[in-house]
Coordinates of C-alpha atoms in Angstrom, one line a residue:
M1247 CA 0.0 0.0 0.0
S1248 CA 1.3 3.4 -0.9
A1249 CA 2.5 5.6 2.0
D1250 CA 1.4 8.7 0.0
P1251 CA -1.8 10.0 1.6
L1252 CA -2.6 12.0 -1.5
H1253 CA -3.0 8.9 -3.6
R1254 CA -5.0 7.1 -1.0
A1255 CA -7.4 10.1 -0.9
G1256 CA -7.9 9.8 -4.7
A1257 CA -6.0 13.0 -5.6
P1258 CA -5.5 13.5 -9.3
Q1259 CA -2.9 11.1 -10.8
R1260 CA -2.0 13.4 -13.6
S1261 CA -2.8 16.9 -14.5
T1262 CA -2.3 18.4 -17.9
T1263 CA -2.8 22.0 -19.1
S1264 CA -3.4 22.9 -22.7
P1265 CA -4.1 26.0 -24.6
P1266 CA -7.7 26.8 -25.1
T1267 CA -9.7 25.7 -28.1
A1268 CA -10.7 28.5 -30.4
G1269 CA -13.7 30.4 -29.0
S1270 CA -13.6 28.7 -25.7
G1271 CA -13.2 32.1 -23.9
T1272 CA -10.6 30.8 -21.4
S1273 CA -6.9 31.0 -21.4
A1274 CA -6.2 27.4 -20.4
I1275 CA -7.8 24.0 -20.0
E1276 CA -6.6 21.8 -17.1
V1277 CA -7.4 18.1 -17.2
R1278 CA -7.3 16.3 -13.8
R1279 CA -7.3 12.5 -13.7
S1280 CA -8.5 10.7 -10.6
S1281 CA -8.4 7.0 -9.7
R1282 CA -11.5 7.5 -7.5
R1283 CA -13.5 8.6 -10.5
R1284 CA -15.0 5.6 -12.4
R1285 CA -17.3 6.9 -15.1
T1286 CA -18.3 10.5 -14.5
V1287 CA -16.7 13.5 -16.1
S1288 CA -17.3 17.0 -14.9
A1289 CA -16.0 20.5 -15.6
Y1290 CA -16.0 24.0 -14.0
R1291 CA -14.4 27.4 -14.5
E1292 CA -11.7 28.5 -12.1
G1293 CA -10.7 32.1 -12.9
D1294 CA -9.5 32.1 -16.5
R1295 CA -9.0 28.3 -16.5
T1296 CA -11.4 25.5 -17.2
I1297 CA -10.9 22.4 -15.1
V1298 CA -12.0 19.0 -16.5
L1299 CA -12.2 16.1 -14.1
I1300 CA -11.9 12.6 -15.7
P1301 CA -11.3 9.0 -14.6
A1302 CA -7.6 8.0 -14.6
R1303 CA -8.2 5.1 -16.9
M1304 CA -9.4 7.2 -19.9
S1305 CA -7.3 7.1 -23.1
E1306 CA -5.9 10.3 -24.6
A1307 CA -8.5 10.1 -27.4
E1308 CA -11.4 9.8 -24.8
E1309 CA -9.8 12.7 -22.9
R1310 CA -9.8 14.9 -26.0
R1311 CA -13.4 14.0 -26.8
W1312 CA -14.7 14.6 -23.3
V1313 CA -12.8 18.0 -23.0
T1314 CA -14.7 19.1 -26.2
V1315 CA -18.0 17.8 -24.8
M1316 CA -17.5 19.5 -21.5
L1317 CA -16.4 22.8 -23.0
D1318 CA -19.6 22.8 -25.1
K1319 CA -21.7 22.0 -22.1
L1320 CA -20.2 24.9 -20.0
A1321 CA -20.6 27.3 -22.9
A1322 CA -24.2 26.3 -23.4
Q1323 CA -24.9 26.8 -19.6
E1324 CA -23.2 30.2 -19.7
S1325 CA -25.0 31.3 -22.8
K1326 CA -28.4 30.4 -21.3
R1327 CA -27.5 32.2 -18.1
K1328 CA -26.0 35.4 -19.4
L1329 CA -27.3 36.5 -22.7
G1330 CA -30.3 38.7 -22.6
D1331 CA -30.9 41.4 -25.3
T1332 CA -28.4 43.8 -23.7
E1333 CA -25.7 41.1 -23.4
L1334 CA -26.4 40.0 -26.9
A1335 CA -25.9 43.5 -28.2
E1336 CA -22.7 43.8 -26.3
R1337 CA -21.5 40.4 -27.6
A1338 CA -22.2 41.6 -31.2
E1339 CA -20.2 44.8 -30.6
H1340 CA -17.3 42.7 -29.2
L1341 CA -17.4 40.2 -32.2
S1342 CA -17.5 43.1 -34.7
A1343 CA -14.5 44.6 -33.1
Q1344 CA -12.6 41.3 -33.0
Y1345 CA -13.4 40.0 -36.4
F1346 CA -14.5 42.9 -38.6
G1347 CA -12.4 45.7 -37.2
G1348 CA -15.6 47.3 -35.7
R1349 CA -17.1 48.0 -39.1
A1350 CA -20.3 46.2 -38.5
R1351 CA -22.4 48.4 -36.3
P1352 CA -25.9 47.2 -35.7
A1353 CA -28.6 49.7 -34.4
S1354 CA -30.3 46.8 -32.5
V1355 CA -29.6 43.2 -31.6
R1356 CA -32.3 41.1 -29.9
W1357 CA -33.8 37.7 -29.4
V1358 CA -37.1 36.9 -31.1
T1359 CA -39.6 34.1 -30.8
N1360 CA -41.1 34.3 -34.3
Q1361 CA -38.2 32.7 -36.2
N1362 CA -38.7 29.0 -36.3
T1363 CA -37.2 28.3 -39.8
R1364 CA -34.1 30.6 -39.5
W1365 CA -31.5 31.0 -36.9
G1366 CA -31.2 34.8 -37.4
S1367 CA -32.0 37.6 -39.7
C1368 CA -30.7 41.1 -40.5
T1369 CA -32.2 44.1 -42.1
P1370 CA -29.2 46.2 -43.3
S1371 CA -31.3 49.3 -44.1
E1372 CA -32.4 49.5 -40.4
G1373 CA -29.2 48.0 -38.9
S1374 CA -31.3 45.5 -37.0
I1375 CA -30.3 41.9 -36.1
R1376 CA -32.7 39.3 -34.7
L1377 CA -31.7 35.9 -33.4
S1378 CA -34.0 33.0 -32.9
H1379 CA -34.8 32.1 -29.3
R1380 CA -34.0 28.5 -30.3
L1381 CA -30.3 29.4 -30.1
Q1382 CA -30.6 30.1 -26.4
G1383 CA -28.8 27.4 -24.5
M1384 CA -26.6 26.4 -27.5
P1385 CA -22.8 26.6 -27.1
E1386 CA -21.4 30.1 -27.1
Y1387 CA -19.4 29.5 -30.3
V1388 CA -22.6 28.6 -32.2
V1389 CA -24.4 31.8 -31.0
D1390 CA -21.2 33.8 -31.9
Y1391 CA -21.2 32.3 -35.4
V1392 CA -24.9 33.3 -36.0
L1393 CA -24.2 36.8 -34.7
L1394 CA -21.1 37.1 -36.9
H1395 CA -23.2 35.8 -39.9
E1396 CA -25.8 38.5 -39.4
L1397 CA -23.1 41.2 -38.7
A1398 CA -21.4 40.3 -42.0
H1399 CA -24.7 41.1 -43.7
L1400 CA -24.4 44.7 -42.5
L1401 CA -21.2 44.8 -44.6
V1402 CA -22.0 42.5 -47.5
P1403 CA -25.5 41.7 -48.7
G1404 CA -26.2 38.2 -49.9
H1405 CA -24.1 35.0 -49.6
G1406 CA -21.4 35.6 -52.3
P1407 CA -17.7 35.0 -52.0
D1408 CA -17.0 38.3 -50.3
F1409 CA -19.5 37.4 -47.6
W1410 CA -17.9 34.0 -46.9
R1411 CA -14.4 35.5 -46.9
L1412 CA -15.5 37.7 -44.0
L1413 CA -16.6 34.7 -42.0
E1414 CA -13.3 32.9 -42.6
A1415 CA -11.9 35.1 -39.9
Y1416 CA -13.9 33.2 -37.3
P1417 CA -12.1 29.9 -36.6
R1418 CA -15.2 28.0 -35.5
T1419 CA -17.3 28.7 -38.6
E1420 CA -17.3 25.2 -39.9
R1421 CA -17.9 23.6 -36.5
A1422 CA -20.8 25.9 -35.7
R1423 CA -22.4 25.2 -39.1
G1424 CA -22.0 21.5 -38.5
Y1425 CA -23.6 21.9 -35.1
L1426 CA -26.6 23.7 -36.5
E1427 CA -26.9 21.2 -39.4
G1428 CA -27.0 18.4 -36.8
V1429 CA -29.8 20.2 -34.9
V1430 CA -31.8 20.5 -38.1
A1431 CA -31.2 16.9 -39.0
A1432 CA -32.2 15.7 -35.5
E1433 CA -35.5 17.7 -35.7
R1434 CA -36.3 15.8 -38.9
L1435 CA -35.7 12.3 -37.4
P1436 CA -38.9 10.3 -37.0
H1437 CA -40.1 9.5 -33.5
V1438 CA -39.0 6.0 -32.6
P1439 CA -41.5 4.2 -30.3
G1440 CA -40.0 2.6 -27.3
A1441 CA -36.9 4.7 -27.3
R1442 CA -34.9 4.8 -24.1
G1443 CA -36.5 7.1 -21.5
E1444 CA -40.1 6.7 -22.7

């Protein structure tokens, strides 16, 4: 038996710190492995770091997958908690400054409940941006992508090459589009009788 009381108490066996994934909003991700943890994975913010707690037996591939899953979960929780209309407008201003040099300046940005077939819309002549309430609770990088998409319409109408070139500046464009496509595909799936949880 080990004489080390930390290992007997189930302290982390290994801790790794990595740079943040694009759009995670944190400066570092720390993974802590624990021999006491059997199946559960959890995560929380600690200052400017995200701490992810995993079982010690997990492979490196499982670790990478779970870190991504937990970052998305935290982002979704934070998005649901924080973004009212005022915060949404502030987020749009920040994104415009970060990715478009502040050139996209909306007059208004707000959530709406009457967009069930679109994620967002923009009226360039009024400078108004509206995001579907269905985005609330989705990961922050997805909401950011939709905001950037609508902000880009203030600069370039339509979806031509110039428009898509603007969005190339956002590193999570393809991932966010894939997420939204997955949501749409899941909504089209037929109901399966006897599915788990029914």
